[in-house]
Short mmCIF file of C-alpha atoms in Angstrom, two decimals:
data_model
loop_
_atom_site.label_atom_id
_atom_site.label_comp_id
_atom_site.label_asym_id
_atom_site.label_seq_id
_atom_site.Cartn_x
_atom_site.Cartn_y
_atom_site.Cartn_z
CA MET A 1 0.00 0.00 0.00
CA THR A 2 1.37 3.41 -0.95
CA ALA A 3 1.88 6.15 1.59
CA SER A 4 0.18 8.76 -0.63
CA TYR A 5 -3.18 9.23 -2.30
CA PHE A 6 -2.03 12.28 -4.28
CA ALA A 7 -2.34 11.85 -8.04
CA TRP A 8 1.09 13.38 -8.72
CA ASP A 9 2.75 10.80 -6.46
CA LEU A 10 0.99 7.94 -8.26
CA ALA A 11 1.61 8.91 -11.89
CA ASP A 12 4.32 6.24 -12.11
CA ARG A 13 1.56 3.60 -12.04
CA GLY A 14 1.24 4.54 -15.68
CA ALA A 15 -1.40 2.67 -17.65
CA ALA A 16 -3.02 0.96 -14.66
CA PRO A 17 -6.76 1.84 -14.58
CA CYS A 18 -7.57 4.53 -12.03
CA VAL A 19 -11.01 6.13 -12.40
CA ARG A 20 -13.82 6.09 -14.95
CA ASP A 21 -17.33 7.43 -15.45
CA ASP A 22 -19.87 7.21 -18.25
CA ASP A 23 -17.81 9.54 -20.45
CA SER A 24 -14.17 9.08 -19.43
CA GLU A 25 -11.77 6.31 -18.52
CA LEU A 26 -8.44 7.43 -17.04
CA THR A 27 -5.28 5.58 -16.15
CA TYR A 28 -3.20 6.74 -13.20
CA ALA A 29 -0.93 8.69 -15.53
CA GLU A 30 -3.88 10.33 -17.32
CA PHE A 31 -5.60 11.17 -14.03
CA ALA A 32 -2.42 12.85 -12.77
CA GLU A 33 -2.14 14.86 -16.01
CA ARG A 34 -5.76 16.04 -15.69
CA VAL A 35 -5.08 17.06 -12.08
CA GLU A 36 -1.99 19.06 -13.04
CA GLY A 37 -3.88 20.83 -15.82
CA CYS A 38 -6.73 21.79 -13.52
CA ALA A 39 -4.31 22.86 -10.77
CA GLU A 40 -2.46 25.18 -13.15
CA GLN A 41 -5.78 26.67 -14.29
CA LEU A 42 -6.88 27.28 -10.69
CA HIS A 43 -3.47 28.77 -9.87
CA ARG A 44 -3.86 31.25 -12.74
CA LEU A 45 -7.20 32.23 -11.22
CA GLY A 46 -5.41 33.15 -8.01
CA ILE A 47 -6.03 30.03 -5.93
CA GLY A 48 -3.37 29.22 -3.38
CA ARG A 49 -2.80 27.66 0.03
CA GLY A 50 -5.84 27.82 2.30
CA ASP A 51 -8.25 29.06 -0.38
CA VAL A 52 -11.52 27.16 -0.88
CA VAL A 53 -12.49 25.56 -4.19
CA ALA A 54 -16.07 24.31 -4.55
CA THR A 55 -17.64 21.78 -6.88
CA PHE A 56 -21.30 21.91 -7.84
CA LEU A 57 -21.32 18.69 -9.85
CA PRO A 58 -23.01 15.31 -9.97
CA ASN A 59 -20.78 12.26 -9.54
CA ARG A 60 -18.25 12.40 -12.38
CA VAL A 61 -14.51 12.22 -12.95
CA GLU A 62 -14.10 16.01 -13.03
CA LEU A 63 -15.29 16.29 -9.45
CA LEU A 64 -12.38 14.13 -8.27
CA VAL A 65 -9.96 15.94 -10.58
CA THR A 66 -11.00 19.25 -9.03
CA LEU A 67 -10.61 17.97 -5.45
CA MET A 68 -7.14 16.71 -6.20
CA ALA A 69 -6.18 19.88 -8.11
CA ALA A 70 -7.20 22.02 -5.12
CA TRP A 71 -5.00 19.85 -2.90
CA ARG A 72 -2.11 20.27 -5.37
CA LEU A 73 -2.18 23.98 -4.47
CA GLY A 74 -2.63 23.47 -0.72
CA ALA A 75 -6.23 24.64 -1.10
CA VAL A 76 -9.37 23.23 0.50
CA ALA A 77 -12.18 21.52 -1.42
CA THR A 78 -15.86 21.74 -0.56
CA PRO A 79 -18.23 19.59 -2.66
CA VAL A 80 -21.76 21.03 -2.85
CA ASN A 81 -24.84 18.84 -3.29
CA PRO A 82 -25.73 19.22 -6.99
CA GLY A 83 -29.40 18.88 -6.08
CA PHE A 84 -29.31 22.14 -4.13
CA THR A 85 -31.18 25.18 -5.33
CA GLY A 86 -29.13 28.29 -6.06
CA HIS A 87 -30.16 29.65 -2.64
CA GLU A 88 -29.03 26.52 -0.82
CA ALA A 89 -25.76 26.41 -2.73
CA ASP A 90 -25.12 30.09 -2.03
CA TYR A 91 -25.29 29.42 1.71
CA GLN A 92 -22.49 26.82 1.58
CA LEU A 93 -20.44 28.84 -0.90
CA GLY A 94 -20.75 31.95 1.25
CA ASP A 95 -20.14 30.20 4.55
CA SER A 96 -17.06 28.41 3.21
CA GLY A 97 -15.69 31.50 1.47
CA ALA A 98 -15.30 29.60 -1.80
CA ARG A 99 -13.19 31.53 -4.32
CA VAL A 100 -13.89 29.32 -7.35
CA VAL A 101 -16.81 27.02 -8.18
CA ILE A 102 -16.62 24.28 -10.81
CA ALA A 103 -20.19 23.68 -11.96
CA ALA A 104 -22.40 22.23 -14.69
CA GLY A 105 -25.90 23.29 -15.67
CA HIS A 106 -26.03 25.61 -12.68
CA PRO A 107 -28.03 28.63 -11.46
CA LEU A 108 -24.85 30.28 -10.12
CA THR A 109 -23.24 33.50 -11.31
CA SER A 110 -19.72 34.88 -10.94
CA GLY A 111 -19.15 37.92 -8.76
CA PRO A 112 -16.31 40.05 -7.41
CA ASP A 113 -15.46 37.46 -4.75
CA ARG A 114 -16.23 34.24 -6.63
CA ILE A 115 -15.51 32.82 -10.06
CA VAL A 116 -17.87 30.22 -11.54
CA LEU A 117 -16.17 27.98 -14.07
CA ASP A 118 -18.11 25.59 -16.27
CA VAL A 119 -16.84 22.03 -16.03
CA ALA A 120 -16.61 21.87 -19.84
CA ASP A 121 -13.92 24.56 -19.69
CA LEU A 122 -11.59 22.68 -17.35
CA ALA A 123 -8.05 22.26 -18.62
CA THR A 124 -7.06 18.65 -19.29
CA SER A 125 -3.26 18.99 -19.27
CA PRO A 126 -0.68 21.44 -17.92
CA SER A 127 1.65 23.69 -19.87
CA THR A 128 5.26 22.64 -20.35
CA THR A 129 6.34 25.36 -17.89
CA TRP A 130 3.97 24.43 -15.04
CA GLN A 131 5.66 24.27 -11.65
CA PRO A 132 3.36 23.63 -8.66
CA PRO A 133 3.96 26.39 -6.09
CA THR A 134 3.44 24.25 -2.97
CA THR A 135 2.49 20.86 -1.59
CA PRO A 136 -0.09 20.22 1.11
CA GLY A 137 0.92 19.31 4.63
CA ALA A 138 -0.65 16.58 6.75
CA ASP A 139 -2.21 19.14 9.10
CA ASP A 140 -3.59 21.35 6.31
CA ASP A 141 -7.36 21.37 5.85
CA ALA A 142 -8.31 19.21 2.87
CA LEU A 143 -12.11 19.07 2.88
CA LEU A 144 -15.02 21.13 4.11
CA ILE A 145 -17.97 18.74 4.27
CA TYR A 146 -21.25 20.30 5.32
CA THR A 147 -23.60 18.55 7.70
CA SER A 148 -27.16 17.92 6.56
CA GLY A 149 -28.53 20.70 8.72
CA SER A 150 -31.40 18.67 10.20
CA THR A 151 -30.86 20.40 13.56
CA GLY A 152 -30.18 23.90 12.19
CA ARG A 153 -28.04 25.63 9.59
CA PRO A 154 -25.46 23.29 8.04
CA LYS A 155 -21.98 23.46 9.55
CA GLY A 156 -18.72 23.03 7.65
CA VAL A 157 -16.70 20.13 9.07
CA ARG A 158 -12.96 20.74 8.69
CA LEU A 159 -11.08 17.55 7.77
CA SER A 160 -7.30 17.57 7.32
CA HIS A 161 -5.13 15.48 5.04
CA ALA A 162 -4.07 13.56 8.15
CA ASN A 163 -7.74 12.76 8.82
CA LEU A 164 -8.29 11.60 5.24
CA HIS A 165 -5.06 9.60 5.02
CA TYR A 166 -5.83 7.80 8.26
CA MET A 167 -9.37 6.96 7.12
CA GLY A 168 -8.41 5.84 3.64
CA SER A 169 -5.60 3.69 5.04
CA ALA A 170 -7.77 2.25 7.82
CA MET A 171 -10.46 1.19 5.35
CA THR A 172 -7.84 -0.24 2.98
CA ARG A 173 -6.50 -2.44 5.78
CA HIS A 174 -9.91 -3.29 7.21
CA CYS A 175 -11.19 -4.45 3.83
CA ALA A 176 -7.84 -6.02 2.82
CA LEU A 177 -7.88 -4.02 -0.42
CA THR A 178 -5.25 -4.68 -3.08
CA ALA A 179 -4.54 -3.51 -6.62
CA ARG A 180 -7.09 -6.10 -7.78
CA ASP A 181 -9.93 -4.30 -6.00
CA HIS A 182 -12.42 -2.19 -7.85
CA ALA A 183 -14.96 0.06 -6.14
CA LEU A 184 -18.34 0.83 -7.69
CA LEU A 185 -19.43 4.28 -6.58
CA VAL A 186 -23.07 4.34 -5.49
CA LEU A 187 -23.13 7.15 -2.91
CA PRO A 188 -22.80 10.89 -3.68
CA LEU A 189 -19.35 12.47 -3.72
CA PHE A 190 -20.47 15.47 -1.69
CA HIS A 191 -20.35 13.11 1.30
CA VAL A 192 -17.16 11.93 3.01
CA ASN A 193 -18.14 8.25 2.86
CA ALA A 194 -17.86 8.16 -0.92
CA ILE A 195 -14.61 10.13 -0.94
CA CYS A 196 -12.85 7.98 1.67
CA VAL A 197 -14.29 4.49 1.18
CA SER A 198 -14.85 4.42 -2.58
CA PHE A 199 -12.08 6.76 -3.80
CA LEU A 200 -9.15 7.20 -1.42
CA ALA A 201 -9.12 3.63 -0.07
CA PRO A 202 -8.85 1.85 -3.45
CA ILE A 203 -6.42 4.49 -4.76
CA LEU A 204 -4.13 3.90 -1.77
CA ALA A 205 -4.23 0.17 -2.57
CA GLY A 206 -3.53 0.69 -6.27
CA GLY A 207 -7.05 -0.30 -7.26
CA GLN A 208 -9.67 1.51 -9.30
CA LEU A 209 -13.01 3.29 -9.07
CA SER A 210 -15.98 3.27 -11.42
CA ILE A 211 -18.37 6.22 -11.15
CA THR A 212 -21.78 5.45 -12.59
CA GLY A 213 -24.69 7.76 -13.33
CA LYS A 214 -27.73 8.36 -11.19
CA PHE A 215 -28.54 5.27 -9.16
CA SER A 216 -31.29 2.92 -10.24
CA VAL A 217 -31.76 -0.72 -9.32
CA SER A 218 -31.68 -2.02 -12.89
CA ARG A 219 -28.64 0.07 -13.74
CA PHE A 220 -26.83 -1.20 -10.64
CA PHE A 221 -27.13 -4.82 -11.73
CA ASP A 222 -26.13 -3.97 -15.31
CA ASP A 223 -23.08 -2.03 -14.08
CA VAL A 224 -21.94 -4.82 -11.77
CA ALA A 225 -22.23 -7.37 -14.55
CA ARG A 226 -20.42 -5.11 -17.05
CA LEU A 227 -17.71 -3.51 -14.89
CA ARG A 228 -17.14 -6.41 -12.46
CA PRO A 229 -16.38 -4.40 -9.30
CA THR A 230 -15.23 -6.20 -6.15
CA TYR A 231 -17.11 -4.05 -3.63
CA PHE A 232 -19.42 -1.10 -3.11
CA SER A 233 -20.71 0.97 -0.20
CA ALA A 234 -24.39 1.89 0.17
CA VAL A 235 -27.12 2.88 2.62
CA PRO A 236 -29.92 0.60 3.92
CA THR A 237 -32.48 2.06 1.52
CA ILE A 238 -30.43 0.98 -1.48
CA TYR A 239 -30.03 -2.54 -0.11
CA ALA A 240 -33.78 -2.73 0.49
CA MET A 241 -34.42 -1.71 -3.13
CA LEU A 242 -31.86 -4.19 -4.47
CA VAL A 243 -33.22 -7.27 -2.67
CA SER A 244 -36.76 -6.34 -3.74
CA HIS A 245 -35.89 -6.37 -7.44
CA PRO A 246 -37.79 -9.18 -9.20
CA ASP A 247 -35.01 -9.92 -11.72
CA LEU A 248 -32.13 -10.16 -9.24
CA SER A 249 -29.60 -12.80 -10.32
CA THR A 250 -26.64 -13.87 -8.22
CA GLU A 251 -24.73 -14.56 -11.44
CA GLN A 252 -24.69 -10.82 -12.08
CA LEU A 253 -23.02 -10.30 -8.70
CA ALA A 254 -20.24 -12.89 -9.10
CA SER A 255 -17.40 -10.34 -9.07
CA LEU A 256 -18.33 -8.90 -5.66
CA ARG A 257 -16.47 -10.15 -2.59
CA PHE A 258 -18.11 -7.86 0.01
CA ALA A 259 -20.20 -4.73 0.47
CA ILE A 260 -20.43 -2.06 3.15
CA CYS A 261 -23.55 -0.62 4.77
CA GLY A 262 -23.41 2.69 6.58
CA ALA A 263 -24.85 6.21 7.00
CA ALA A 264 -27.98 4.89 8.76
CA PRO A 265 -28.87 1.85 10.91
CA ILE A 266 -30.00 -1.31 9.11
CA SER A 267 -32.30 -3.87 10.69
CA LYS A 268 -31.00 -7.37 11.43
CA GLU A 269 -33.72 -8.80 9.21
CA LEU A 270 -32.82 -6.71 6.17
CA LEU A 271 -29.09 -7.30 6.66
CA ASP A 272 -29.60 -11.06 6.88
CA ARG A 273 -31.83 -11.04 3.79
CA VAL A 274 -29.24 -9.09 1.78
CA GLU A 275 -26.41 -11.40 2.81
CA GLN A 276 -28.42 -14.49 1.93
CA THR A 277 -29.48 -13.01 -1.41
CA PHE A 278 -26.11 -11.61 -2.47
CA GLY A 279 -24.05 -14.47 -1.06
CA ILE A 280 -21.34 -12.09 0.22
CA PRO A 281 -20.56 -10.46 3.59
CA ILE A 282 -22.37 -7.15 4.12
CA VAL A 283 -20.36 -5.38 6.81
CA GLU A 284 -22.19 -2.74 8.77
CA GLY A 285 -20.21 0.24 9.93
CA TYR A 286 -20.80 3.42 11.88
CA GLY A 287 -19.37 6.88 11.82
CA LEU A 288 -19.97 10.59 11.49
CA THR A 289 -18.73 13.27 9.12
CA GLU A 290 -17.05 14.79 12.19
CA GLY A 291 -15.16 11.49 12.55
CA THR A 292 -14.08 11.39 8.87
CA CYS A 293 -16.65 8.76 7.92
CA ALA A 294 -16.10 5.55 9.93
CA SER A 295 -15.31 4.70 13.54
CA ALA A 296 -16.55 1.12 13.86
CA CYS A 297 -17.07 -1.66 11.36
CA ASN A 298 -17.76 -5.37 11.44
CA PRO A 299 -14.93 -7.43 9.93
CA ILE A 300 -15.20 -9.09 6.53
CA ASP A 301 -13.27 -12.13 7.72
CA GLY A 302 -13.99 -12.69 11.39
CA VAL A 303 -16.85 -12.45 13.82
CA ARG A 304 -19.67 -10.33 12.42
CA LYS A 305 -22.35 -9.63 14.99
CA LEU A 306 -25.63 -8.71 13.30
CA GLY A 307 -27.29 -5.89 15.16
CA THR A 308 -23.95 -4.29 16.05
CA VAL A 309 -21.80 -1.92 14.00
CA GLY A 310 -18.68 -3.82 14.98
CA PRO A 311 -15.60 -2.85 17.01
CA ALA A 312 -13.60 0.36 16.72
CA LEU A 313 -11.33 0.64 13.70
CA PRO A 314 -7.64 0.31 14.66
CA GLY A 315 -6.26 3.55 16.03
CA GLN A 316 -9.62 4.76 17.33
CA GLN A 317 -11.11 4.53 20.79
CA ILE A 318 -14.85 4.22 21.37
CA SER A 319 -16.15 4.90 24.85
CA ILE A 320 -19.60 5.07 26.42
CA VAL A 321 -20.09 7.92 28.89
CA ASP A 322 -22.77 9.05 31.31
CA PRO A 323 -24.31 12.57 31.21
CA ASP A 324 -21.37 13.86 33.28
CA GLY A 325 -18.84 12.49 30.80
CA ARG A 326 -17.63 9.60 32.97
CA ASP A 327 -16.73 6.37 31.16
CA LEU A 328 -19.18 3.49 31.65
CA PRO A 329 -18.34 -0.24 31.70
CA ALA A 330 -19.31 -2.78 29.03
CA GLY A 331 -23.06 -3.42 28.90
CA GLU A 332 -24.01 0.04 30.19
CA THR A 333 -25.93 2.44 27.93
CA GLY A 334 -24.77 6.02 27.41
CA GLU A 335 -23.44 8.50 24.87
CA VAL A 336 -20.94 7.24 22.29
CA VAL A 337 -17.66 9.17 22.41
CA ILE A 338 -14.84 8.74 19.88
CA GLY A 339 -11.14 9.49 20.02
CA GLY A 340 -8.38 9.03 17.47
CA PRO A 341 -6.74 10.45 14.33
CA ASN A 342 -10.09 10.55 12.55
CA VAL A 343 -11.57 13.30 14.76
CA MET A 344 -12.23 16.52 12.83
CA GLN A 345 -10.27 19.73 13.24
CA GLY A 346 -13.50 21.50 14.18
CA TYR A 347 -16.41 23.34 12.59
CA LEU A 348 -15.53 26.23 10.30
CA ASN A 349 -15.94 29.55 12.14
CA ARG A 350 -18.06 27.89 14.86
CA PRO A 351 -15.92 27.90 18.02
CA ASP A 352 -18.88 27.34 20.35
CA ALA A 353 -20.19 24.38 18.35
CA THR A 354 -16.67 22.97 18.15
CA ALA A 355 -16.21 23.27 21.92
CA THR A 356 -19.49 21.42 22.47
CA ALA A 357 -18.62 18.60 20.07
CA LEU A 358 -14.95 18.16 21.03
CA VAL A 359 -14.30 17.61 24.73
CA ASP A 360 -10.75 16.77 25.83
CA GLY A 361 -9.93 15.82 22.25
CA ARG A 362 -12.81 13.35 21.99
CA LEU A 363 -15.85 13.64 19.74
CA ARG A 364 -19.22 13.61 21.46
CA THR A 365 -21.47 11.96 18.90
CA GLY A 366 -24.93 12.54 20.33
CA ASP A 367 -25.63 8.85 19.75
CA VAL A 368 -26.71 6.44 22.47
CA GLY A 369 -25.08 3.02 22.52
CA ARG A 370 -23.37 0.29 24.50
CA LEU A 371 -20.27 -1.86 24.10
CA ASP A 372 -20.18 -5.59 24.72
CA ASP A 373 -17.27 -7.45 26.31
CA ASP A 374 -15.64 -7.84 22.87
CA GLY A 375 -15.82 -4.12 22.14
CA TYR A 376 -18.62 -4.41 19.56
CA LEU A 377 -20.85 -1.34 19.53
CA THR A 378 -24.64 -1.52 19.51
CA LEU A 379 -26.41 1.74 18.71
CA VAL A 380 -29.55 2.42 20.70
CA ASP A 381 -30.59 5.75 19.22
CA ARG A 382 -29.85 9.43 18.79
CA ILE A 383 -30.08 11.39 22.02
CA LYS A 384 -32.14 14.06 20.26
CA ASP A 385 -34.56 11.45 18.88
CA MET A 386 -35.45 10.06 22.30
CA ILE A 387 -39.17 10.26 23.06
CA ILE A 388 -40.26 11.19 26.59
CA ARG A 389 -43.74 9.74 27.13
CA GLY A 390 -45.22 10.68 30.47
CA GLY A 391 -41.73 10.94 31.98
CA GLU A 392 -40.52 7.61 30.55
CA ASN A 393 -37.67 7.57 28.03
CA LEU A 394 -38.43 5.66 24.82
CA TYR A 395 -35.89 4.97 22.10
CA PRO A 396 -37.41 4.94 18.58
CA LYS A 397 -34.83 2.42 17.37
CA GLU A 398 -36.18 -0.22 19.75
CA ILE A 399 -39.66 0.24 18.27
CA GLU A 400 -38.25 0.27 14.74
CA ASN A 401 -36.38 -2.98 15.43
CA ALA A 402 -39.60 -4.61 16.62
CA LEU A 403 -41.49 -3.44 13.50
CA ALA A 404 -38.69 -4.74 11.27
CA THR A 405 -39.27 -8.29 12.51
CA HIS A 406 -42.54 -8.40 10.54
CA PRO A 407 -41.84 -10.03 7.16
CA GLY A 408 -43.85 -7.41 5.29
CA VAL A 409 -41.87 -4.41 6.56
CA LEU A 410 -39.26 -3.09 4.14
CA GLU A 411 -38.41 0.10 6.04
CA CYS A 412 -39.74 1.95 9.05
CA ALA A 413 -39.13 5.01 11.18
CA VAL A 414 -40.52 6.16 14.50
CA VAL A 415 -40.72 9.74 15.77
CA GLY A 416 -42.31 11.53 18.68
CA ALA A 417 -45.54 13.48 18.28
CA PRO A 418 -46.90 16.01 20.78
CA ASP A 419 -49.66 14.74 23.08
CA GLU A 420 -51.69 16.77 25.57
CA LEU A 421 -51.77 14.01 28.19
CA TYR A 422 -48.33 12.37 27.89
CA GLY A 423 -46.30 15.20 26.39
CA GLU A 424 -45.04 12.94 23.59
CA VAL A 425 -46.07 9.63 22.06
CA PRO A 426 -44.39 7.44 19.42
CA VAL A 427 -45.75 7.45 15.88
CA ALA A 428 -44.52 4.96 13.25
CA PHE A 429 -44.12 5.22 9.48
CA VAL A 430 -43.79 1.97 7.54
CA VAL A 431 -42.92 1.14 3.92
CA PRO A 432 -43.96 -2.44 3.04
CA TYR A 433 -42.22 -4.73 0.57
CA PRO A 434 -43.75 -4.29 -2.92
CA ASP A 435 -45.33 -7.75 -2.88
CA GLN A 436 -46.69 -7.50 0.67
CA GLN A 437 -50.00 -6.19 1.95
CA VAL A 438 -49.71 -4.87 5.49
CA THR A 439 -52.05 -2.71 7.54
CA ALA A 440 -51.67 -0.65 10.66
CA ALA A 441 -53.90 -3.11 12.51
CA VAL A 442 -51.76 -6.10 11.53
CA LEU A 443 -48.56 -4.30 12.56
CA GLY A 444 -50.12 -3.13 15.81
CA ALA A 445 -51.03 -6.72 16.68
CA HIS A 446 -47.49 -7.80 15.76
CA LEU A 447 -46.05 -5.29 18.25
CA THR A 448 -48.39 -6.32 21.07
CA GLU A 449 -46.30 -9.42 21.73
CA ARG A 450 -42.99 -7.63 21.40
CA LEU A 451 -43.27 -4.29 23.16
CA ALA A 452 -44.68 -3.01 26.43
CA LYS A 453 -47.82 -0.98 25.96
CA VAL A 454 -46.01 2.28 26.73
CA LYS A 455 -43.70 1.71 23.74
CA GLN A 456 -46.37 0.88 21.19
CA PRO A 457 -47.00 3.57 18.55
CA SER A 458 -50.14 5.62 18.88
CA ASN A 459 -50.41 5.64 15.08
CA ILE A 460 -48.85 3.56 12.31
CA HIS A 461 -48.83 5.21 8.88
CA ILE A 462 -48.24 3.13 5.73
CA LEU A 463 -46.21 5.02 3.09
CA ASP A 464 -44.84 4.32 -0.37
CA GLN A 465 -41.47 5.74 0.67
CA LEU A 466 -39.79 7.57 3.53
CA PRO A 467 -38.46 11.12 3.11
CA ARG A 468 -34.66 11.40 2.86
CA ASN A 469 -32.14 14.13 3.48
CA PRO A 470 -29.39 14.85 0.89
CA VAL A 471 -27.09 12.03 2.12
CA GLY A 472 -29.80 9.38 2.08
CA LYS A 473 -30.67 9.27 5.75
CA ILE A 474 -34.31 9.15 6.82
CA ASP A 475 -35.51 12.72 7.32
CA LYS A 476 -37.05 12.53 10.77
CA PRO A 477 -37.67 16.29 11.09
CA THR A 478 -39.97 16.03 8.06
CA LEU A 479 -41.69 12.95 9.54
CA ARG A 480 -42.39 14.87 12.74
CA THR A 481 -44.41 17.35 10.70
CA LEU A 482 -46.47 14.41 9.34
CA ALA A 483 -47.05 12.76 12.70
CA PRO A 484 -50.19 14.22 14.28
CA VAL A 485 -52.00 11.69 16.44
CA ASP A 486 -55.61 10.91 15.52
#
């Protein structure tokens, strides 16, 4: 495994395949040349160390070229969700102080403080006189990844090259990646999971990445059969869609040796169904953007405990603490706290938020969990999602887990709804499998044997799909607006 993920350090891999999309296929040497050309272009626009370069692009090769070109100059990259409106994009661009935006089909305009460059105008090779002015340091900021903003205005998470190199290397080792590995990109590149797990990790190992167009179930199977990747990383919703496809064939999946599930909790039932259907290990992991993507992950070869997100990745420390910040022993439930080289540098221009999140160098996650005697982490819920019904604390995930045991339940989510008598009561939203007919009455009866009366939802709503935020997580704030109790 190489010590660098920088394109200019890997150009000597020559004609080995590096990255492709629907329109381009680049070797390591060609990728490095594209990066140098873009870096020179950005340099001529005045970009230097510490400046911010934004992308407003769907998943495509040029997005990765731009990230790497910014790093070539010691600059910081901030990928913007291409689904954002101009107003939403302007918030991130303004908050980050982006000097240049690389965009396509965009509602953005250049101004005195910001240049908007169309992706079609990106340089593809450097001049013969190009001399890079600097190289990035390990402690330099590399990425500004913005949180989803479900609890307020999005915050820019500052991740250094040291953070990224640790995470890419840790995932390379954890997944035993080699030059023979080939990642299929499913998740969006404005999120750190895709950048670290699907791009940096295989590049560090000498492998390759295929970027495909907008996700669809049928396209996924066609791409796997055609491109023959060895792994991919996805969210529970995608796995639920894949195993529900009527034309699924294991022969199409023969090249895969494992897959990763993250970004949101997956039920034991769905995870088991995916593993049985795909015939490969599906390793569930856990992490936050503030922790550079992953902090725990079940092993591919070793003990995988369904229902847990595995042990801490090497180099990290996961602790469970009480409300006063004191460490709790195995088996006790409390807040999950993370330490290690993956912990962010802080939030951009948010010293108070940074001080709340980082305590004595450890990241307070806001998640509730417990460790077993082997160090495997079980997530109980988000602290902020806890429902207080008549003074009793209820964790939505426990109710969701009980609902997921019904064979007709594809996905579910539970939120709290205001109640005059109890203050709050749980309300459930369920998406059934396409070939299953389920009703609120049937699901209510199913829960009667599995949950105490106080935990049973006051209402169960059957939906065609659950709302999602930009990174694919279930949008519980939106569900709370849909959860009045009859």
